[in-house]
Amino acid sequence: MKHFKKIALATALSATLSIPAAAADMPGKGVSVSPIKGSPANAWFQHMVVQLGLEALGYEMEETLEADFPAVHLAVASGDADYTFNHWKPLHNGFFDKSGGESVMTRVNPAIKGAGQGFFMDKKTAEANGITSIQQLGDPAVAALFDADGDGRANLSGCNPGWGCEIAIEDHLDNLKLRDTVQHDQGSYFAIMADTITRYNEGGSILYYTWTPNWISDVLVPGTDVVQIGVQAEGDIDTGFAVNDVYIVANNDFLKDNPAAAKFFELVDIPIGAVNAAQVKLRDGENTLDDFRRHAEDWVSANQATFDGWVAEAAKAN
């Protein structure tokens, strides 16, 4: 099933990071750990923070695997990978359950909380036409405002197949009977969004899906450049998407055999603002593995006492 690729990582712990005395016995010494992440680059930051902690505990980090989310969950379930910090609950519930669920892996900790998602359009077009919900795109005249390719339908810059968010978007298009007026543009999300941003900067109307943490909302600023539109139900309008927490999910056998790692997973807590800040750096071109590691090291250095506390408490679990 190996539908993932390996991403080589430097495993030497940066000299700028301190290792708590409590971890001097290195409970992970001699144990190799295999992480896996989803294909979007914006998941590297949190994975690197966890990697730094496991290295401080003495674990030897293997090359990070990378895959679309169904394969990520299958890899953790089967033991082809030991953990991921890329499980969105509830967005990825189906991937978790279909891969064997709690019988083979555990949602250890919602270490990033309050990740939002939804539909957005440029503020000028929304306000000029009184658009507040995606249902209004069922009107061909309204949909045509967002037609970027000349077929009369609105072009919705959407979600990659395999990420999970595309399922919710497709369900909305079906349930709200928008297939005739809305085209869900899929492929390479960030390439599509680059075109969307260019279109906006040239004065065009735009319609797109995005989420937080992500750098998109740093460029297309909600309330200034764009507004979020919802899905109308029984007179009320909501985002149409659940707020998610991002979990560390690990293989049950790995957790049983590695109590220090399991405890560290339980303790990790990264504010969503820190993840957003890392996304801005990614957008600005800091997108190499060395960059991702430095972003994590900088955050750890700014929160050294907290991080050292996690490592020290995790070392005791062994």
PDB file of C-alpha atoms in Angstrom:
ATOM      1  CA  MET A   1       0.000   0.000   0.000  1.00  0.00           C
ATOM      2  CA  LYS A   2       3.022   2.259   0.156  1.00  0.00           C
ATOM      3  CA  HIS A   3       1.380   5.337  -1.398  1.00  0.00           C
ATOM      4  CA  PHE A   4       3.742   7.698   0.352  1.00  0.00           C
ATOM      5  CA  LYS A   5       7.177   9.105  -0.229  1.00  0.00           C
ATOM      6  CA  LYS A   6      10.113   9.630   2.079  1.00  0.00           C
ATOM      7  CA  ILE A   7      11.355  13.083   2.960  1.00  0.00           C
ATOM      8  CA  ALA A   8      14.911  13.139   4.318  1.00  0.00           C
ATOM      9  CA  LEU A   9      15.354  15.091   7.545  1.00  0.00           C
ATOM     10  CA  ALA A  10      18.412  16.183   9.451  1.00  0.00           C
ATOM     11  CA  THR A  11      18.415  14.237  12.709  1.00  0.00           C
ATOM     12  CA  ALA A  12      21.120  16.066  14.635  1.00  0.00           C
ATOM     13  CA  LEU A  13      19.582  18.057  17.469  1.00  0.00           C
ATOM     14  CA  SER A  14      20.385  21.737  17.147  1.00  0.00           C
ATOM     15  CA  ALA A  15      22.931  23.011  19.602  1.00  0.00           C
ATOM     16  CA  THR A  16      20.583  25.883  20.360  1.00  0.00           C
ATOM     17  CA  LEU A  17      18.131  23.552  22.079  1.00  0.00           C
ATOM     18  CA  SER A  18      18.716  22.572  25.669  1.00  0.00           C
ATOM     19  CA  ILE A  19      18.091  19.029  26.873  1.00  0.00           C
ATOM     20  CA  PRO A  20      16.648  18.831  30.390  1.00  0.00           C
ATOM     21  CA  ALA A  21      18.749  16.961  32.920  1.00  0.00           C
ATOM     22  CA  ALA A  22      15.758  14.719  33.627  1.00  0.00           C
ATOM     23  CA  ALA A  23      16.092  13.368  30.091  1.00  0.00           C
ATOM     24  CA  ALA A  24      19.763  12.488  30.478  1.00  0.00           C
ATOM     25  CA  ASP A  25      18.964   8.759  30.589  1.00  0.00           C
ATOM     26  CA  MET A  26      17.587   9.049  27.033  1.00  0.00           C
ATOM     27  CA  PRO A  27      14.641   6.603  27.225  1.00  0.00           C
ATOM     28  CA  GLY A  28      14.406   6.546  23.433  1.00  0.00           C
ATOM     29  CA  LYS A  29      18.028   5.545  22.862  1.00  0.00           C
ATOM     30  CA  GLY A  30      18.291   2.833  20.228  1.00  0.00           C
ATOM     31  CA  VAL A  31      14.660   3.168  19.113  1.00  0.00           C
ATOM     32  CA  SER A  32      13.893   4.315  15.581  1.00  0.00           C
ATOM     33  CA  VAL A  33      10.710   6.294  15.007  1.00  0.00           C
ATOM     34  CA  SER A  34       8.910   6.707  11.683  1.00  0.00           C
ATOM     35  CA  PRO A  35       6.636   9.778  11.360  1.00  0.00           C
ATOM     36  CA  ILE A  36       4.236  10.435   8.504  1.00  0.00           C
ATOM     37  CA  LYS A  37       2.555  13.646   7.409  1.00  0.00           C
ATOM     38  CA  GLY A  38      -0.007  14.699   4.841  1.00  0.00           C
ATOM     39  CA  SER A  39       1.083  16.089   1.509  1.00  0.00           C
ATOM     40  CA  PRO A  40       0.493  19.824   2.260  1.00  0.00           C
ATOM     41  CA  ALA A  41       3.748  21.530   3.241  1.00  0.00           C
ATOM     42  CA  ASN A  42       2.015  23.545   5.931  1.00  0.00           C
ATOM     43  CA  ALA A  43       1.990  20.537   8.273  1.00  0.00           C
ATOM     44  CA  TRP A  44       5.770  20.520   8.672  1.00  0.00           C
ATOM     45  CA  PHE A  45       5.907  22.987  11.557  1.00  0.00           C
ATOM     46  CA  GLN A  46       4.048  20.886  14.098  1.00  0.00           C
ATOM     47  CA  HIS A  47       5.788  17.710  12.971  1.00  0.00           C
ATOM     48  CA  MET A  48       9.163  19.365  13.492  1.00  0.00           C
ATOM     49  CA  VAL A  49       8.219  20.488  17.014  1.00  0.00           C
ATOM     50  CA  VAL A  50       7.360  16.886  17.895  1.00  0.00           C
ATOM     51  CA  GLN A  51      10.515  15.625  16.229  1.00  0.00           C
ATOM     52  CA  LEU A  52      12.646  17.953  18.364  1.00  0.00           C
ATOM     53  CA  GLY A  53      11.005  16.547  21.483  1.00  0.00           C
ATOM     54  CA  LEU A  54      11.523  12.938  20.473  1.00  0.00           C
ATOM     55  CA  GLU A  55      15.162  13.682  19.633  1.00  0.00           C
ATOM     56  CA  ALA A  56      15.602  15.237  23.084  1.00  0.00           C
ATOM     57  CA  LEU A  57      14.332  11.956  24.506  1.00  0.00           C
ATOM     58  CA  GLY A  58      16.968  10.058  22.536  1.00  0.00           C
ATOM     59  CA  TYR A  59      14.837   8.604  19.761  1.00  0.00           C
ATOM     60  CA  GLU A  60      16.382   8.149  16.337  1.00  0.00           C
ATOM     61  CA  MET A  61      14.146   9.764  13.723  1.00  0.00           C
ATOM     62  CA  GLU A  62      13.731   7.974  10.428  1.00  0.00           C
ATOM     63  CA  GLU A  63      12.926   9.780   7.201  1.00  0.00           C
ATOM     64  CA  THR A  64       9.489  11.330   7.345  1.00  0.00           C
ATOM     65  CA  LEU A  65       6.916   9.687   5.105  1.00  0.00           C
ATOM     66  CA  GLU A  66       4.485  11.834   3.150  1.00  0.00           C
ATOM     67  CA  ALA A  67       1.133  10.847   1.653  1.00  0.00           C
ATOM     68  CA  ASP A  68      -2.458  11.902   1.101  1.00  0.00           C
ATOM     69  CA  PHE A  69      -4.560  11.500   4.189  1.00  0.00           C
ATOM     70  CA  PRO A  70      -6.198   8.103   3.546  1.00  0.00           C
ATOM     71  CA  ALA A  71      -2.715   6.580   3.166  1.00  0.00           C
ATOM     72  CA  VAL A  72      -1.439   8.490   6.204  1.00  0.00           C
ATOM     73  CA  HIS A  73      -4.025   6.782   8.386  1.00  0.00           C
ATOM     74  CA  LEU A  74      -3.449   3.385   6.805  1.00  0.00           C
ATOM     75  CA  ALA A  75       0.287   3.698   7.408  1.00  0.00           C
ATOM     76  CA  VAL A  76      -0.152   4.469  11.111  1.00  0.00           C
ATOM     77  CA  ALA A  77      -2.734   1.709  11.465  1.00  0.00           C
ATOM     78  CA  SER A  78      -0.505  -0.911   9.859  1.00  0.00           C
ATOM     79  CA  GLY A  79       2.693   0.137  11.605  1.00  0.00           C
ATOM     80  CA  ASP A  80       4.351   1.312   8.384  1.00  0.00           C
ATOM     81  CA  ALA A  81       4.568   4.602  10.286  1.00  0.00           C
ATOM     82  CA  ASP A  82       4.462   5.193  14.034  1.00  0.00           C
ATOM     83  CA  TYR A  83       2.554   8.460  14.272  1.00  0.00           C
ATOM     84  CA  THR A  84       1.200  11.517  12.502  1.00  0.00           C
ATOM     85  CA  PHE A  85       0.431  15.030  13.700  1.00  0.00           C
ATOM     86  CA  ASN A  86      -1.998  15.557  10.847  1.00  0.00           C
ATOM     87  CA  HIS A  87      -5.322  14.058  11.928  1.00  0.00           C
ATOM     88  CA  TRP A  88      -8.165  16.578  11.805  1.00  0.00           C
ATOM     89  CA  LYS A  89     -11.152  15.651  13.929  1.00  0.00           C
ATOM     90  CA  PRO A  90     -13.904  15.460  12.752  1.00  0.00           C
ATOM     91  CA  LEU A  91     -12.752  16.009   9.143  1.00  0.00           C
ATOM     92  CA  HIS A  92     -10.682  12.812   9.029  1.00  0.00           C
ATOM     93  CA  ASN A  93     -12.989  10.598  11.092  1.00  0.00           C
ATOM     94  CA  GLY A  94     -13.800   8.453   8.071  1.00  0.00           C
ATOM     95  CA  PHE A  95     -10.127   7.841   7.276  1.00  0.00           C
ATOM     96  CA  PHE A  96      -9.491   6.910  10.914  1.00  0.00           C
ATOM     97  CA  ASP A  97     -12.428   4.514  11.139  1.00  0.00           C
ATOM     98  CA  LYS A  98     -11.835   2.843   7.767  1.00  0.00           C
ATOM     99  CA  SER A  99      -8.195   2.217   8.682  1.00  0.00           C
ATOM    100  CA  GLY A 100      -9.122   0.207  11.776  1.00  0.00           C
ATOM    101  CA  GLY A 101      -9.843   2.956  14.263  1.00  0.00           C
ATOM    102  CA  GLU A 102      -9.151   2.587  17.955  1.00  0.00           C
ATOM    103  CA  SER A 103      -8.321  -1.094  17.671  1.00  0.00           C
ATOM    104  CA  VAL A 104      -5.009  -0.237  16.017  1.00  0.00           C
ATOM    105  CA  MET A 105      -4.294   3.453  16.721  1.00  0.00           C
ATOM    106  CA  THR A 106      -5.089   6.198  19.218  1.00  0.00           C
ATOM    107  CA  ARG A 107      -5.979   9.860  18.954  1.00  0.00           C
ATOM    108  CA  VAL A 108      -3.502  10.789  21.647  1.00  0.00           C
ATOM    109  CA  ASN A 109      -3.918  14.523  21.935  1.00  0.00           C
ATOM    110  CA  PRO A 110      -5.660  17.454  20.218  1.00  0.00           C
ATOM    111  CA  ALA A 111      -2.411  19.426  20.235  1.00  0.00           C
ATOM    112  CA  ILE A 112      -3.690  22.222  17.950  1.00  0.00           C
ATOM    113  CA  LYS A 113      -7.190  23.434  18.719  1.00  0.00           C
ATOM    114  CA  GLY A 114      -9.763  25.485  16.861  1.00  0.00           C
ATOM    115  CA  ALA A 115      -8.885  25.008  13.192  1.00  0.00           C
ATOM    116  CA  GLY A 116     -11.584  26.618  11.056  1.00  0.00           C
ATOM    117  CA  GLN A 117     -12.535  26.246   7.394  1.00  0.00           C
ATOM    118  CA  GLY A 118     -15.104  27.561   4.978  1.00  0.00           C
ATOM    119  CA  PHE A 119     -16.075  29.389   1.788  1.00  0.00           C
ATOM    120  CA  PHE A 120     -14.864  32.914   1.060  1.00  0.00           C
ATOM    121  CA  MET A 121     -15.393  35.502  -1.671  1.00  0.00           C
ATOM    122  CA  ASP A 122     -14.102  38.978  -2.329  1.00  0.00           C
ATOM    123  CA  LYS A 123     -15.796  41.551  -0.127  1.00  0.00           C
ATOM    124  CA  LYS A 124     -16.610  43.969  -2.948  1.00  0.00           C
ATOM    125  CA  THR A 125     -18.684  41.468  -4.942  1.00  0.00           C
ATOM    126  CA  ALA A 126     -20.346  40.012  -1.855  1.00  0.00           C
ATOM    127  CA  GLU A 127     -21.489  43.383  -0.543  1.00  0.00           C
ATOM    128  CA  ALA A 128     -22.523  44.765  -3.944  1.00  0.00           C
ATOM    129  CA  ASN A 129     -24.775  41.763  -4.543  1.00  0.00           C
ATOM    130  CA  GLY A 130     -25.905  40.960  -1.010  1.00  0.00           C
ATOM    131  CA  ILE A 131     -24.304  37.495  -1.025  1.00  0.00           C
ATOM    132  CA  THR A 132     -24.107  35.812   2.370  1.00  0.00           C
ATOM    133  CA  SER A 133     -24.576  32.118   1.573  1.00  0.00           C
ATOM    134  CA  ILE A 134     -23.367  29.723  -1.079  1.00  0.00           C
ATOM    135  CA  GLN A 135     -26.986  28.826  -1.898  1.00  0.00           C
ATOM    136  CA  GLN A 136     -27.286  32.153  -3.688  1.00  0.00           C
ATOM    137  CA  LEU A 137     -24.912  30.801  -6.325  1.00  0.00           C
ATOM    138  CA  GLY A 138     -27.790  28.660  -7.501  1.00  0.00           C
ATOM    139  CA  ASP A 139     -28.899  31.785  -9.371  1.00  0.00           C
ATOM    140  CA  PRO A 140     -27.038  31.635 -12.723  1.00  0.00           C
ATOM    141  CA  ALA A 141     -26.674  35.418 -12.765  1.00  0.00           C
ATOM    142  CA  VAL A 142     -24.970  35.409  -9.374  1.00  0.00           C
ATOM    143  CA  ALA A 143     -22.791  32.418 -10.254  1.00  0.00           C
ATOM    144  CA  ALA A 144     -21.651  34.122 -13.461  1.00  0.00           C
ATOM    145  CA  LEU A 145     -20.039  36.857 -11.407  1.00  0.00           C
ATOM    146  CA  PHE A 146     -17.358  34.328 -10.414  1.00  0.00           C
ATOM    147  CA  ASP A 147     -16.922  32.733 -13.847  1.00  0.00           C
ATOM    148  CA  ALA A 148     -13.183  32.619 -14.578  1.00  0.00           C
ATOM    149  CA  ASP A 149     -13.186  30.302 -17.614  1.00  0.00           C
ATOM    150  CA  GLY A 150     -16.165  31.486 -19.648  1.00  0.00           C
ATOM    151  CA  ASP A 151     -18.540  28.555 -19.136  1.00  0.00           C
ATOM    152  CA  GLY A 152     -21.079  30.592 -17.174  1.00  0.00           C
ATOM    153  CA  ARG A 153     -20.493  28.749 -13.890  1.00  0.00           C
ATOM    154  CA  ALA A 154     -18.827  30.080 -10.780  1.00  0.00           C
ATOM    155  CA  ASN A 155     -15.262  28.819 -10.363  1.00  0.00           C
ATOM    156  CA  LEU A 156     -14.789  27.637  -6.784  1.00  0.00           C
ATOM    157  CA  SER A 157     -11.117  27.214  -5.905  1.00  0.00           C
ATOM    158  CA  GLY A 158     -11.464  24.085  -3.835  1.00  0.00           C
ATOM    159  CA  CYS A 159      -9.798  21.198  -2.075  1.00  0.00           C
ATOM    160  CA  ASN A 160      -7.417  18.510  -3.320  1.00  0.00           C
ATOM    161  CA  PRO A 161      -8.779  14.979  -3.723  1.00  0.00           C
ATOM    162  CA  GLY A 162      -7.619  12.918  -0.755  1.00  0.00           C
ATOM    163  CA  TRP A 163      -7.481  15.740   1.777  1.00  0.00           C
ATOM    164  CA  GLY A 164     -10.949  15.161   3.234  1.00  0.00           C
ATOM    165  CA  CYS A 165     -12.238  18.710   2.797  1.00  0.00           C
ATOM    166  CA  GLU A 166     -13.188  17.908  -0.799  1.00  0.00           C
ATOM    167  CA  ILE A 167     -15.812  15.453   0.485  1.00  0.00           C
ATOM    168  CA  ALA A 168     -17.620  18.189   2.426  1.00  0.00           C
ATOM    169  CA  ILE A 169     -17.481  20.563  -0.552  1.00  0.00           C
ATOM    170  CA  GLU A 170     -18.814  17.921  -2.932  1.00  0.00           C
ATOM    171  CA  ASP A 171     -21.627  17.127  -0.499  1.00  0.00           C
ATOM    172  CA  HIS A 172     -22.604  20.798  -0.354  1.00  0.00           C
ATOM    173  CA  LEU A 173     -22.683  21.056  -4.145  1.00  0.00           C
ATOM    174  CA  ASP A 174     -24.891  17.966  -4.350  1.00  0.00           C
ATOM    175  CA  ASN A 175     -27.193  18.707  -1.431  1.00  0.00           C
ATOM    176  CA  LEU A 176     -27.689  22.342  -2.390  1.00  0.00           C
ATOM    177  CA  LYS A 177     -28.175  21.485  -6.079  1.00  0.00           C
ATOM    178  CA  LEU A 178     -25.341  23.731  -7.231  1.00  0.00           C
ATOM    179  CA  ARG A 179     -23.808  21.439  -9.845  1.00  0.00           C
ATOM    180  CA  ASP A 180     -25.252  23.380 -12.768  1.00  0.00           C
ATOM    181  CA  THR A 181     -23.924  26.729 -11.558  1.00  0.00           C
ATOM    182  CA  VAL A 182     -20.726  26.008  -9.599  1.00  0.00           C
ATOM    183  CA  GLN A 183     -17.542  24.275 -10.773  1.00  0.00           C
ATOM    184  CA  HIS A 184     -15.293  22.832  -8.079  1.00  0.00           C
ATOM    185  CA  ASP A 185     -11.736  23.501  -9.302  1.00  0.00           C
ATOM    186  CA  GLN A 186      -9.370  20.862  -7.915  1.00  0.00           C
ATOM    187  CA  GLY A 187      -5.783  19.879  -8.499  1.00  0.00           C
ATOM    188  CA  SER A 188      -2.862  21.564  -6.796  1.00  0.00           C
ATOM    189  CA  TYR A 189      -4.538  23.735  -4.161  1.00  0.00           C
ATOM    190  CA  PHE A 190      -1.813  26.326  -3.697  1.00  0.00           C
ATOM    191  CA  ALA A 191      -1.252  26.693  -7.449  1.00  0.00           C
ATOM    192  CA  ILE A 192      -4.994  27.237  -7.917  1.00  0.00           C
ATOM    193  CA  MET A 193      -5.009  29.741  -5.075  1.00  0.00           C
ATOM    194  CA  ALA A 194      -2.064  31.599  -6.612  1.00  0.00           C
ATOM    195  CA  ASP A 195      -4.229  32.103  -9.713  1.00  0.00           C
ATOM    196  CA  THR A 196      -7.139  33.130  -7.494  1.00  0.00           C
ATOM    197  CA  ILE A 197      -5.012  35.742  -5.707  1.00  0.00           C
ATOM    198  CA  THR A 198      -3.763  37.074  -9.035  1.00  0.00           C
ATOM    199  CA  ARG A 199      -7.331  37.356 -10.298  1.00  0.00           C
ATOM    200  CA  TYR A 200      -8.308  39.297  -7.174  1.00  0.00           C
ATOM    201  CA  ASN A 201      -5.310  41.620  -7.504  1.00  0.00           C
ATOM    202  CA  GLU A 202      -6.384  42.322 -11.092  1.00  0.00           C
ATOM    203  CA  GLY A 203      -9.842  43.353  -9.906  1.00  0.00           C
ATOM    204  CA  GLY A 204     -11.714  40.112 -10.554  1.00  0.00           C
ATOM    205  CA  SER A 205     -14.325  38.437  -8.372  1.00  0.00           C
ATOM    206  CA  ILE A 206     -13.149  35.330  -6.511  1.00  0.00           C
ATOM    207  CA  LEU A 207     -14.719  32.376  -4.702  1.00  0.00           C
ATOM    208  CA  TYR A 208     -12.632  29.861  -2.783  1.00  0.00           C
ATOM    209  CA  TYR A 209     -12.344  27.398   0.086  1.00  0.00           C
ATOM    210  CA  THR A 210      -9.645  27.687   2.733  1.00  0.00           C
ATOM    211  CA  TRP A 211      -8.856  26.774   6.313  1.00  0.00           C
ATOM    212  CA  THR A 212      -6.804  27.867   9.306  1.00  0.00           C
ATOM    213  CA  PRO A 213      -3.988  27.518  10.154  1.00  0.00           C
ATOM    214  CA  ASN A 214      -2.899  28.608   6.685  1.00  0.00           C
ATOM    215  CA  TRP A 215      -1.235  31.627   5.073  1.00  0.00           C
ATOM    216  CA  ILE A 216      -4.089  32.340   2.639  1.00  0.00           C
ATOM    217  CA  SER A 217      -5.929  34.526   5.146  1.00  0.00           C
ATOM    218  CA  ASP A 218      -2.783  36.568   5.671  1.00  0.00           C
ATOM    219  CA  VAL A 219      -2.894  37.540   1.968  1.00  0.00           C
ATOM    220  CA  LEU A 220      -6.660  37.655   1.446  1.00  0.00           C
ATOM    221  CA  VAL A 221      -7.578  39.208   4.765  1.00  0.00           C
ATOM    222  CA  PRO A 222     -11.098  38.398   6.040  1.00  0.00           C
ATOM    223  CA  GLY A 223     -13.062  41.579   6.638  1.00  0.00           C
ATOM    224  CA  THR A 224     -10.730  43.639   4.484  1.00  0.00           C
ATOM    225  CA  ASP A 225     -10.273  41.801   1.196  1.00  0.00           C
ATOM    226  CA  VAL A 226     -12.760  38.977   1.553  1.00  0.00           C
ATOM    227  CA  VAL A 227     -15.738  37.779   3.577  1.00  0.00           C
ATOM    228  CA  GLN A 228     -16.746  34.316   4.631  1.00  0.00           C
ATOM    229  CA  ILE A 229     -20.043  33.098   3.253  1.00  0.00           C
ATOM    230  CA  GLY A 230     -21.980  30.317   4.867  1.00  0.00           C
ATOM    231  CA  VAL A 231     -24.506  27.604   4.225  1.00  0.00           C
ATOM    232  CA  GLN A 232     -28.081  28.504   5.042  1.00  0.00           C
ATOM    233  CA  ALA A 233     -30.229  26.061   6.982  1.00  0.00           C
ATOM    234  CA  GLU A 234     -33.606  26.753   8.562  1.00  0.00           C
ATOM    235  CA  GLY A 235     -33.099  30.484   8.321  1.00  0.00           C
ATOM    236  CA  ASP A 236     -29.680  30.520   9.957  1.00  0.00           C
ATOM    237  CA  ILE A 237     -26.310  30.707   8.238  1.00  0.00           C
ATOM    238  CA  ASP A 238     -23.286  28.788   9.489  1.00  0.00           C
ATOM    239  CA  THR A 239     -19.893  28.102   7.958  1.00  0.00           C
ATOM    240  CA  GLY A 240     -20.966  24.746   6.563  1.00  0.00           C
ATOM    241  CA  PHE A 241     -17.888  23.124   8.071  1.00  0.00           C
ATOM    242  CA  ALA A 242     -17.090  21.894  11.558  1.00  0.00           C
ATOM    243  CA  VAL A 243     -14.327  23.500  13.593  1.00  0.00           C
ATOM    244  CA  ASN A 244     -11.556  20.920  13.895  1.00  0.00           C
ATOM    245  CA  ASP A 245      -8.848  20.030  16.373  1.00  0.00           C
ATOM    246  CA  VAL A 246      -5.598  18.616  14.998  1.00  0.00           C
ATOM    247  CA  TYR A 247      -4.564  15.423  16.773  1.00  0.00           C
ATOM    248  CA  ILE A 248      -1.408  13.419  17.158  1.00  0.00           C
ATOM    249  CA  VAL A 249      -2.448   9.893  16.180  1.00  0.00           C
ATOM    250  CA  ALA A 250      -0.125   6.995  16.921  1.00  0.00           C
ATOM    251  CA  ASN A 251       0.013   3.251  16.394  1.00  0.00           C
ATOM    252  CA  ASN A 252      -1.147   1.400  19.512  1.00  0.00           C
ATOM    253  CA  ASP A 253       1.821  -0.987  19.570  1.00  0.00           C
ATOM    254  CA  PHE A 254       4.222   1.947  19.315  1.00  0.00           C
ATOM    255  CA  LEU A 255       2.520   3.704  22.221  1.00  0.00           C
ATOM    256  CA  LYS A 256       2.650   0.565  24.357  1.00  0.00           C
ATOM    257  CA  ASP A 257       6.330  -0.006  23.631  1.00  0.00           C
ATOM    258  CA  ASN A 258       7.347   3.644  24.027  1.00  0.00           C
ATOM    259  CA  PRO A 259       5.749   5.229  27.084  1.00  0.00           C
ATOM    260  CA  ALA A 260       8.114   8.230  26.960  1.00  0.00           C
ATOM    261  CA  ALA A 261       7.044   9.089  23.433  1.00  0.00           C
ATOM    262  CA  ALA A 262       3.403   8.462  24.355  1.00  0.00           C
ATOM    263  CA  LYS A 263       3.655  10.859  27.290  1.00  0.00           C
ATOM    264  CA  PHE A 264       5.348  13.512  25.171  1.00  0.00           C
ATOM    265  CA  PHE A 265       2.533  13.243  22.607  1.00  0.00           C
ATOM    266  CA  GLU A 266       0.032  13.792  25.422  1.00  0.00           C
ATOM    267  CA  LEU A 267       1.737  16.977  26.590  1.00  0.00           C
ATOM    268  CA  VAL A 268       2.328  18.803  23.308  1.00  0.00           C
ATOM    269  CA  ASP A 269       0.180  21.930  22.996  1.00  0.00           C
ATOM    270  CA  ILE A 270       0.831  24.379  20.151  1.00  0.00           C
ATOM    271  CA  PRO A 271      -1.242  27.569  19.888  1.00  0.00           C
ATOM    272  CA  ILE A 272      -2.898  27.962  16.516  1.00  0.00           C
ATOM    273  CA  GLY A 273      -1.347  31.435  16.289  1.00  0.00           C
ATOM    274  CA  ALA A 274       2.121  29.876  16.284  1.00  0.00           C
ATOM    275  CA  VAL A 275       1.122  27.593  13.430  1.00  0.00           C
ATOM    276  CA  ASN A 276      -0.278  30.539  11.487  1.00  0.00           C
ATOM    277  CA  ALA A 277       2.979  32.446  11.980  1.00  0.00           C
ATOM    278  CA  ALA A 278       4.919  29.533  10.514  1.00  0.00           C
ATOM    279  CA  GLN A 279       2.550  29.475   7.527  1.00  0.00           C
ATOM    280  CA  VAL A 280       3.385  33.102   6.735  1.00  0.00           C
ATOM    281  CA  LYS A 281       7.090  32.205   6.620  1.00  0.00           C
ATOM    282  CA  LEU A 282       6.259  29.323   4.299  1.00  0.00           C
ATOM    283  CA  ARG A 283       4.350  31.688   2.028  1.00  0.00           C
ATOM    284  CA  ASP A 284       7.301  34.061   1.976  1.00  0.00           C
ATOM    285  CA  GLY A 285       9.556  31.362   0.534  1.00  0.00           C
ATOM    286  CA  GLU A 286      11.002  29.725   3.644  1.00  0.00           C
ATOM    287  CA  ASN A 287       9.986  26.301   2.394  1.00  0.00           C
ATOM    288  CA  THR A 288      12.947  23.951   2.735  1.00  0.00           C
ATOM    289  CA  LEU A 289      13.372  21.249   5.356  1.00  0.00           C
ATOM    290  CA  ASP A 290      16.066  23.348   7.016  1.00  0.00           C
ATOM    291  CA  ASP A 291      13.610  26.251   7.134  1.00  0.00           C
ATOM    292  CA  PHE A 292      10.869  24.093   8.657  1.00  0.00           C
ATOM    293  CA  ARG A 293      13.241  22.816  11.319  1.00  0.00           C
ATOM    294  CA  ARG A 294      14.437  26.346  12.103  1.00  0.00           C
ATOM    295  CA  HIS A 295      10.849  27.544  12.475  1.00  0.00           C
ATOM    296  CA  ALA A 296      10.248  24.806  15.046  1.00  0.00           C
ATOM    297  CA  GLU A 297      13.543  25.499  16.819  1.00  0.00           C
ATOM    298  CA  ASP A 298      12.705  29.189  17.062  1.00  0.00           C
ATOM    299  CA  TRP A 299       9.329  28.427  18.586  1.00  0.00           C
ATOM    300  CA  VAL A 300      10.861  25.954  21.035  1.00  0.00           C
ATOM    301  CA  SER A 301      13.509  28.497  22.031  1.00  0.00           C
ATOM    302  CA  ALA A 302      10.792  31.071  22.708  1.00  0.00           C
ATOM    303  CA  ASN A 303       8.946  28.513  24.841  1.00  0.00           C
ATOM    304  CA  GLN A 304      11.961  26.667  26.206  1.00  0.00           C
ATOM    305  CA  ALA A 305      10.791  26.160  29.777  1.00  0.00           C
ATOM    306  CA  THR A 306       7.480  24.689  28.630  1.00  0.00           C
ATOM    307  CA  PHE A 307       9.176  22.439  26.089  1.00  0.00           C
ATOM    308  CA  ASP A 308      11.794  21.281  28.610  1.00  0.00           C
ATOM    309  CA  GLY A 309       8.971  20.484  31.016  1.00  0.00           C
ATOM    310  CA  TRP A 310       7.302  18.270  28.419  1.00  0.00           C
ATOM    311  CA  VAL A 311      10.559  16.398  27.788  1.00  0.00           C
ATOM    312  CA  ALA A 312      11.362  15.990  31.466  1.00  0.00           C
ATOM    313  CA  GLU A 313       7.897  14.664  32.317  1.00  0.00           C
ATOM    314  CA  ALA A 314       7.939  12.346  29.313  1.00  0.00           C
ATOM    315  CA  ALA A 315      11.328  10.924  30.342  1.00  0.00           C
ATOM    316  CA  LYS A 316       9.877   9.924  33.704  1.00  0.00           C
ATOM    317  CA  ALA A 317       7.166   7.865  31.992  1.00  0.00           C
ATOM    318  CA  ASN A 318       9.739   5.327  30.922  1.00  0.00           C
TER     319      ASN A 318
END
